[in-house]
PDB file of C-alpha atoms in Angstrom:
ATOM      1  CA  ARG O 212     -40.723  98.956-101.567  1.00 59.00           C
ATOM      2  CA  SER O 213     -39.268 101.812-103.557  1.00 62.00           C
ATOM      3  CA  SER O 214     -39.919 105.295-104.873  1.00 69.00           C
ATOM      4  CA  ASP O 215     -40.127 105.547-108.637  1.00 86.00           C
ATOM      5  CA  LEU O 216     -40.976 107.949-111.422  1.00 93.00           C
ATOM      6  CA  TYR O 217     -43.733 107.309-113.930  1.00 95.00           C
ATOM      7  CA  PHE O 218     -44.241 108.926-117.325  1.00 96.00           C
ATOM      8  CA  THR O 219     -46.845 108.898-120.080  1.00 95.00           C
ATOM      9  CA  LEU O 220     -45.619 108.395-123.626  1.00 96.00           C
ATOM     10  CA  SER O 221     -47.229 110.753-126.131  1.00 95.00           C
ATOM     11  CA  SER O 222     -46.719 108.098-128.828  1.00 95.00           C
ATOM     12  CA  ASP O 223     -48.919 105.652-126.896  1.00 94.00           C
ATOM     13  CA  PRO O 224     -50.536 106.765-123.608  1.00 93.00           C
ATOM     14  CA  SER O 225     -51.815 103.217-122.988  1.00 89.00           C
ATOM     15  CA  VAL O 226     -48.366 101.941-121.985  1.00 91.00           C
ATOM     16  CA  ILE O 227     -46.677 102.488-118.631  1.00 90.00           C
ATOM     17  CA  CYS O 228     -43.193 104.021-118.599  1.00 95.00           C
ATOM     18  CA  TYR O 229     -41.279 104.122-115.326  1.00 94.00           C
ATOM     19  CA  MET O 230     -37.777 104.176-113.878  1.00 93.00           C
ATOM     20  CA  GLY O 231     -36.008 103.727-110.561  1.00 86.00           C
ATOM     21  CA  ARG O 232     -34.190 106.519-108.754  1.00 82.00           C
ATOM     22  CA  ASP O 233     -30.980 104.637-107.967  1.00 84.00           C
ATOM     23  CA  LYS O 234     -29.251 101.257-108.250  1.00 83.00           C
ATOM     24  CA  TYR O 235     -30.928  99.912-105.129  1.00 83.00           C
ATOM     25  CA  GLU O 236     -34.391 100.643-106.455  1.00 85.00           C
ATOM     26  CA  ASN O 237     -33.322  99.195-109.781  1.00 87.00           C
ATOM     27  CA  GLU O 238     -32.835  95.872-108.002  1.00 88.00           C
ATOM     28  CA  PHE O 239     -36.549  95.790-107.214  1.00 86.00           C
ATOM     29  CA  LEU O 240     -37.380  96.544-110.825  1.00 90.00           C
ATOM     30  CA  ILE O 241     -35.055  93.790-112.076  1.00 91.00           C
ATOM     31  CA  LYS O 242     -36.422  91.234-109.629  1.00 91.00           C
ATOM     32  CA  PHE O 243     -40.130  91.989-109.889  1.00 92.00           C
ATOM     33  CA  GLY O 244     -40.550  93.116-113.480  1.00 92.00           C
ATOM     34  CA  TRP O 245     -43.385  91.801-115.620  1.00 93.00           C
ATOM     35  CA  PRO O 246     -43.244  89.680-118.797  1.00 93.00           C
ATOM     36  CA  GLU O 247     -44.857  92.659-120.550  1.00 94.00           C
ATOM     37  CA  ASP O 248     -41.888  94.919-119.680  1.00 95.00           C
ATOM     38  CA  PHE O 249     -39.048  96.146-121.878  1.00 96.00           C
ATOM     39  CA  TRP O 250     -35.845  97.449-120.263  1.00 96.00           C
ATOM     40  CA  PHE O 251     -33.771 100.393-121.537  1.00 97.00           C
ATOM     41  CA  HIS O 252     -30.224 101.412-120.534  1.00 96.00           C
ATOM     42  CA  VAL O 253     -27.433 103.503-122.034  1.00 96.00           C
ATOM     43  CA  ASP O 254     -24.869 101.114-123.487  1.00 95.00           C
ATOM     44  CA  ASN O 255     -21.389 101.237-121.874  1.00 92.00           C
ATOM     45  CA  HIS O 256     -22.374 104.078-119.512  1.00 93.00           C
ATOM     46  CA  SER O 257     -24.210 104.260-116.231  1.00 91.00           C
ATOM     47  CA  SER O 258     -27.810 105.392-116.536  1.00 93.00           C
ATOM     48  CA  ALA O 259     -31.271 105.007-115.114  1.00 93.00           C
ATOM     49  CA  HIS O 260     -33.101 101.773-115.769  1.00 94.00           C
ATOM     50  CA  VAL O 261     -36.118 102.781-117.826  1.00 96.00           C
ATOM     51  CA  TYR O 262     -38.990 100.365-118.409  1.00 96.00           C
ATOM     52  CA  VAL O 263     -41.991 100.421-120.678  1.00 96.00           C
ATOM     53  CA  ARG O 264     -44.853  98.072-119.870  1.00 94.00           C
ATOM     54  CA  LEU O 265     -47.081  97.091-122.756  1.00 93.00           C
ATOM     55  CA  PRO O 266     -50.734  96.162-122.239  1.00 89.00           C
ATOM     56  CA  LYS O 267     -51.307  92.424-121.868  1.00 86.00           C
ATOM     57  CA  GLY O 268     -51.501  90.697-125.209  1.00 85.00           C
ATOM     58  CA  LYS O 269     -49.184  93.101-126.993  1.00 87.00           C
ATOM     59  CA  THR O 270     -45.700  92.052-128.112  1.00 86.00           C
ATOM     60  CA  ILE O 271     -42.455  93.555-129.310  1.00 86.00           C
ATOM     61  CA  ALA O 272     -44.158  94.070-132.679  1.00 88.00           C
ATOM     62  CA  ASP O 273     -46.314  96.699-130.967  1.00 90.00           C
ATOM     63  CA  LEU O 274     -43.272  98.593-129.677  1.00 93.00           C
ATOM     64  CA  THR O 275     -43.163 101.351-132.298  1.00 94.00           C
ATOM     65  CA  ASP O 276     -40.140 103.435-133.318  1.00 95.00           C
ATOM     66  CA  ALA O 277     -41.756 106.490-131.734  1.00 96.00           C
ATOM     67  CA  MET O 278     -42.176 104.688-128.403  1.00 96.00           C
ATOM     68  CA  VAL O 279     -38.587 103.446-128.524  1.00 97.00           C
ATOM     69  CA  GLU O 280     -37.273 106.941-129.226  1.00 97.00           C
ATOM     70  CA  GLU O 281     -39.183 108.450-126.307  1.00 97.00           C
ATOM     71  CA  CYS O 282     -37.833 105.812-123.919  1.00 97.00           C
ATOM     72  CA  CYS O 283     -34.302 106.190-125.281  1.00 97.00           C
ATOM     73  CA  GLN O 284     -34.413 109.979-124.959  1.00 97.00           C
ATOM     74  CA  LEU O 285     -35.522 109.567-121.339  1.00 97.00           C
ATOM     75  CA  THR O 286     -32.769 107.015-120.695  1.00 97.00           C
ATOM     76  CA  LYS O 287     -30.060 109.212-122.207  1.00 97.00           C
ATOM     77  CA  ALA O 288     -31.261 112.251-120.260  1.00 96.00           C
ATOM     78  CA  ASN O 289     -30.896 110.254-117.035  1.00 95.00           C
ATOM     79  CA  SER O 290     -27.289 109.231-117.645  1.00 94.00           C
ATOM     80  CA  ILE O 291     -24.616 111.377-116.002  1.00 93.00           C
ATOM     81  CA  GLU O 292     -22.218 110.818-118.891  1.00 94.00           C
ATOM     82  CA  GLY O 293     -24.644 110.021-121.669  1.00 95.00           C
ATOM     83  CA  CYS O 294     -26.651 113.226-121.265  1.00 95.00           C
ATOM     84  CA  LYS O 295     -23.586 115.222-122.363  1.00 94.00           C
ATOM     85  CA  LEU O 296     -22.880 113.170-125.478  1.00 95.00           C
ATOM     86  CA  ASN O 297     -24.272 112.873-128.991  1.00 96.00           C
ATOM     87  CA  ASP O 298     -24.835 109.607-130.851  1.00 97.00           C
ATOM     88  CA  VAL O 299     -25.505 107.697-127.646  1.00 97.00           C
ATOM     89  CA  LYS O 300     -26.355 104.030-128.089  1.00 97.00           C
ATOM     90  CA  VAL O 301     -29.182 102.738-125.897  1.00 97.00           C
ATOM     91  CA  VAL O 302     -29.748  99.022-125.465  1.00 97.00           C
ATOM     92  CA  TYR O 303     -33.229  97.633-124.895  1.00 97.00           C
ATOM     93  CA  THR O 304     -34.505  94.111-124.400  1.00 96.00           C
ATOM     94  CA  PRO O 305     -37.454  92.221-122.890  1.00 95.00           C
ATOM     95  CA  TRP O 306     -37.371  92.154-119.100  1.00 95.00           C
ATOM     96  CA  SER O 307     -37.362  88.341-119.263  1.00 94.00           C
ATOM     97  CA  ASN O 308     -33.979  88.508-121.011  1.00 96.00           C
ATOM     98  CA  LEU O 309     -32.292  90.191-118.037  1.00 96.00           C
ATOM     99  CA  LYS O 310     -29.921  87.882-116.180  1.00 94.00           C
ATOM    100  CA  LYS O 311     -28.786  88.385-112.607  1.00 90.00           C
ATOM    101  CA  THR O 312     -25.978  86.216-111.231  1.00 90.00           C
ATOM    102  CA  ASN O 313     -24.163  85.981-107.917  1.00 88.00           C
ATOM    103  CA  GLY O 314     -21.425  88.561-107.507  1.00 87.00           C
ATOM    104  CA  MET O 315     -23.080  91.238-109.619  1.00 89.00           C
ATOM    105  CA  ASP O 316     -23.351  94.700-108.098  1.00 86.00           C
ATOM    106  CA  ASP O 317     -26.701  96.284-107.345  1.00 84.00           C
ATOM    107  CA  GLY O 318     -28.299  97.410-110.580  1.00 82.00           C
ATOM    108  CA  GLN O 319     -25.926  95.357-112.726  1.00 87.00           C
ATOM    109  CA  VAL O 320     -27.383  92.843-115.180  1.00 93.00           C
ATOM    110  CA  GLY O 321     -26.400  90.462-117.936  1.00 94.00           C
ATOM    111  CA  PHE O 322     -28.481  88.862-120.666  1.00 95.00           C
ATOM    112  CA  HIS O 323     -29.744  85.364-121.298  1.00 95.00           C
ATOM    113  CA  SER O 324     -29.634  85.849-125.070  1.00 95.00           C
ATOM    114  CA  GLU O 325     -27.528  88.361-126.971  1.00 93.00           C
ATOM    115  CA  LYS O 326     -29.895  87.956-129.922  1.00 93.00           C
ATOM    116  CA  LEU O 327     -32.630  89.701-127.946  1.00 94.00           C
ATOM    117  CA  ARG O 328     -30.512  92.793-127.352  1.00 94.00           C
ATOM    118  CA  MET O 329     -31.657  95.671-129.554  1.00 96.00           C
ATOM    119  CA  TYR O 330     -30.101  99.116-129.987  1.00 96.00           C
ATOM    120  CA  PHE O 331     -31.252 102.612-130.767  1.00 96.00           C
ATOM    121  CA  THR O 332     -28.836 105.481-131.302  1.00 97.00           C
ATOM    122  CA  VAL O 333     -29.901 108.841-129.923  1.00 97.00           C
ATOM    123  CA  ALA O 334     -28.249 111.376-132.200  1.00 96.00           C
ATOM    124  CA  LYS O 335     -28.836 114.270-129.827  1.00 95.00           C
ATOM    125  CA  LYS O 336     -31.069 115.534-127.067  1.00 95.00           C
ATOM    126  CA  ASN O 337     -34.661 116.154-128.178  1.00 97.00           C
ATOM    127  CA  THR O 338     -36.011 118.845-125.858  1.00 96.00           C
ATOM    128  CA  THR O 339     -39.505 118.629-127.344  1.00 97.00           C
ATOM    129  CA  ILE O 340     -39.846 114.957-126.418  1.00 97.00           C
ATOM    130  CA  LEU O 341     -38.259 115.429-122.997  1.00 97.00           C
ATOM    131  CA  ASN O 342     -40.415 118.437-122.116  1.00 97.00           C
ATOM    132  CA  LYS O 343     -43.575 116.482-122.956  1.00 96.00           C
ATOM    133  CA  LEU O 344     -42.414 113.572-120.806  1.00 96.00           C
ATOM    134  CA  GLU O 345     -41.501 115.872-117.919  1.00 96.00           C
ATOM    135  CA  LYS O 346     -45.017 117.324-117.854  1.00 96.00           C
ATOM    136  CA  THR O 347     -46.431 113.842-117.294  1.00 96.00           C
ATOM    137  CA  ARG O 348     -43.986 112.824-114.557  1.00 95.00           C
ATOM    138  CA  VAL O 349     -45.539 111.365-111.431  1.00 94.00           C
ATOM    139  CA  GLU O 350     -43.582 110.289-108.366  1.00 92.00           C
ATOM    140  CA  LYS O 351     -44.895 107.259-106.522  1.00 88.00           C
ATOM    141  CA  ASN O 352     -43.544 106.448-103.079  1.00 84.00           C
ATOM    142  CA  ASP O 353     -43.523 103.094-101.300  1.00 80.00           C
ATOM    143  CA  VAL O 354     -44.328 101.101-104.434  1.00 82.00           C
ATOM    144  CA  ASP O 355     -44.530  97.425-103.484  1.00 86.00           C
ATOM    145  CA  PHE O 356     -43.282  95.760-106.673  1.00 85.00           C
ATOM    146  CA  ARG O 357     -43.447  92.301-105.130  1.00 89.00           C
ATOM    147  CA  ALA O 358     -47.139  92.712-104.287  1.00 91.00           C
ATOM    148  CA  LEU O 359     -47.893  94.135-107.735  1.00 89.00           C
ATOM    149  CA  ARG O 360     -46.183  91.196-109.433  1.00 88.00           C
ATOM    150  CA  GLU O 361     -47.939  88.677-107.202  1.00 92.00           C
ATOM    151  CA  ALA O 362     -51.301  90.323-107.937  1.00 92.00           C
ATOM    152  CA  ARG O 363     -50.568  90.224-111.663  1.00 89.00           C
ATOM    153  CA  ASP O 364     -49.635  86.527-111.531  1.00 90.00           C
ATOM    154  CA  ALA O 365     -52.708  85.686-109.428  1.00 95.00           C
ATOM    155  CA  GLU O 366     -54.969  87.411-111.955  1.00 90.00           C
ATOM    156  CA  GLU O 367     -53.276  85.526-114.793  1.00 90.00           C
ATOM    157  CA  ARG O 368     -53.856  82.220-112.993  1.00 89.00           C
ATOM    158  CA  ARG O 369     -57.527  83.096-112.459  1.00 90.00           C
ATOM    159  CA  THR O 370     -57.890  83.976-116.132  1.00 80.00           C
ATOM    160  CA  GLU O 371     -56.172  80.770-117.248  1.00 75.00           C
ATOM    161  CA  LYS O 372     -58.348  78.710-114.888  1.00 75.00           C
ATOM    162  CA  GLY O 373     -61.458  80.433-116.220  1.00 70.00           C
ATOM    163  CA  ASP O 374     -60.368  79.791-119.804  1.00 65.00           C
ATOM    164  CA  LYS O 375     -59.761  76.111-119.030  1.00 74.00           C
ATOM    165  CA  LEU O 376     -63.162  75.741-117.362  1.00 70.00           C
ATOM    166  CA  LYS O 377     -64.830  77.478-120.298  1.00 72.00           C
ATOM    167  CA  ALA O 378     -63.003  75.247-122.783  1.00 67.00           C
ATOM    168  CA  ALA O 379     -63.964  72.135-120.772  1.00 64.00           C
ATOM    169  CA  ALA O 380     -67.614  73.232-120.664  1.00 66.00           C
ATOM    170  CA  GLU O 381     -67.637  73.867-124.414  1.00 73.00           C
ATOM    171  CA  GLU O 382     -66.051  70.470-125.068  1.00 70.00           C
ATOM    172  CA  ALA O 383     -68.611  68.762-122.798  1.00 71.00           C
ATOM    173  CA  LYS O 384     -71.438  70.535-124.628  1.00 76.00           C
ATOM    174  CA  LYS O 385     -69.986  69.487-127.975  1.00 76.00           C
ATOM    175  CA  GLN O 386     -69.733  65.849-126.860  1.00 68.00           C
ATOM    176  CA  GLU O 387     -73.298  65.958-125.537  1.00 72.00           C
ATOM    177  CA  GLU O 388     -74.571  67.288-128.872  1.00 71.00           C
ATOM    178  CA  LEU O 389     -72.638  64.589-130.730  1.00 69.00           C
ATOM    179  CA  LYS O 390     -74.139  61.923-128.459  1.00 73.00           C
ATOM    180  CA  LYS O 391     -77.659  63.251-129.035  1.00 72.00           C
ATOM    181  CA  ALA O 392     -77.077  63.222-132.789  1.00 68.00           C
ATOM    182  CA  ASP O 393     -75.710  59.669-132.588  1.00 72.00           C
ATOM    183  CA  ASP O 394     -78.651  58.531-130.443  1.00 68.00           C
ATOM    184  CA  LEU O 395     -81.096  60.069-132.898  1.00 70.00           C
ATOM    185  CA  LEU O 396     -79.483  58.276-135.824  1.00 73.00           C
ATOM    186  CA  HIS O 397     -79.544  55.035-133.858  1.00 71.00           C
ATOM    187  CA  TYR O 398     -83.230  55.486-133.009  1.00 68.00           C
ATOM    188  CA  ARG O 399     -84.143  56.229-136.621  1.00 68.00           C
ATOM    189  CA  GLY O 400     -82.213  53.146-137.721  1.00 66.00           C
ATOM    190  CA  LEU O 401     -84.116  50.928-135.286  1.00 66.00           C
ATOM    191  CA  HIS O 402     -87.421  52.473-136.281  1.00 63.00           C
ATOM    192  CA  THR O 403     -86.727  51.858-139.963  1.00 64.00           C
ATOM    193  CA  ASP O 404     -85.697  48.244-139.300  1.00 59.00           C
ATOM    194  CA  LYS O 405     -88.910  47.670-137.311  1.00 58.00           C
ATOM    195  CA  ASN O 406     -91.100  48.986-140.096  1.00 59.00           C
ATOM    196  CA  LEU O 407     -89.360  46.769-142.619  1.00 54.00           C
ATOM    197  CA  SER O 408     -89.708  43.657-140.487  1.00 54.00           C
ATOM    198  CA  HIS O 409     -93.497  44.103-140.108  1.00 53.00           C
ATOM    199  CA  ALA O 410     -94.301  45.171-143.650  1.00 51.00           C
ATOM    200  CA  PRO O 411     -97.137  42.974-145.156  1.00 56.00           C
ATOM    201  CA  ILE O 412     -96.137  40.530-147.886  1.00 51.00           C
ATOM    202  CA  SER O 413     -98.348  40.531-150.966  1.00 54.00           C
ATOM    203  CA  GLU O 414     -98.943  37.389-152.965  1.00 56.00           C
ATOM    204  CA  ASP O 415     -98.056  39.505-155.972  1.00 57.00           C
ATOM    205  CA  ASP O 416     -94.517  39.476-154.716  1.00 50.00           C
ATOM    206  CA  PHE O 417     -94.280  35.780-155.627  1.00 47.00           C
ATOM    207  CA  MET O 418     -95.832  35.998-159.067  1.00 50.00           C
TER     208      MET O 418
END
């Protein structure tokens, strides 16, 4: 469990933006993030770990420049060194690309693929963006990230099971309709053959 800060992005209020308070809480975020999460961090400087969680079904293509800038401004503002600098580079990547290995310090991460690392340079502090974010800040205590992730995965399994059952039912219905159509054709064929076999023969047919 941990205590974290949540924000609403003015560029897209439907997404969830949150960050841990320290490196120990960041460990929970790293371990129990969601596939829908994107991770932000000031490059080459210590900073908060900022996450944005997209609604299910959305992808990196839905992560707009405005959303990225808001998250990067928030990340820069929560860096002891970065907040004092201009032209600060912020790295962001899908949560699934974060790599944790033995021997790493709390809050420290690597990456599975360097190709999935993206960068945004924050030229300078944008007080307008930060003030809007600050007004939406909500502190949540005792957040059980493990339970939230398990609930998310359980719901996904239920949805997938429901989709499979629906697909199986539709396939069974389709096969039943095909069988009925085939039976009907077979019946009509037999009926036609029967009529032909009992048709009267006229003597005129032999003249």
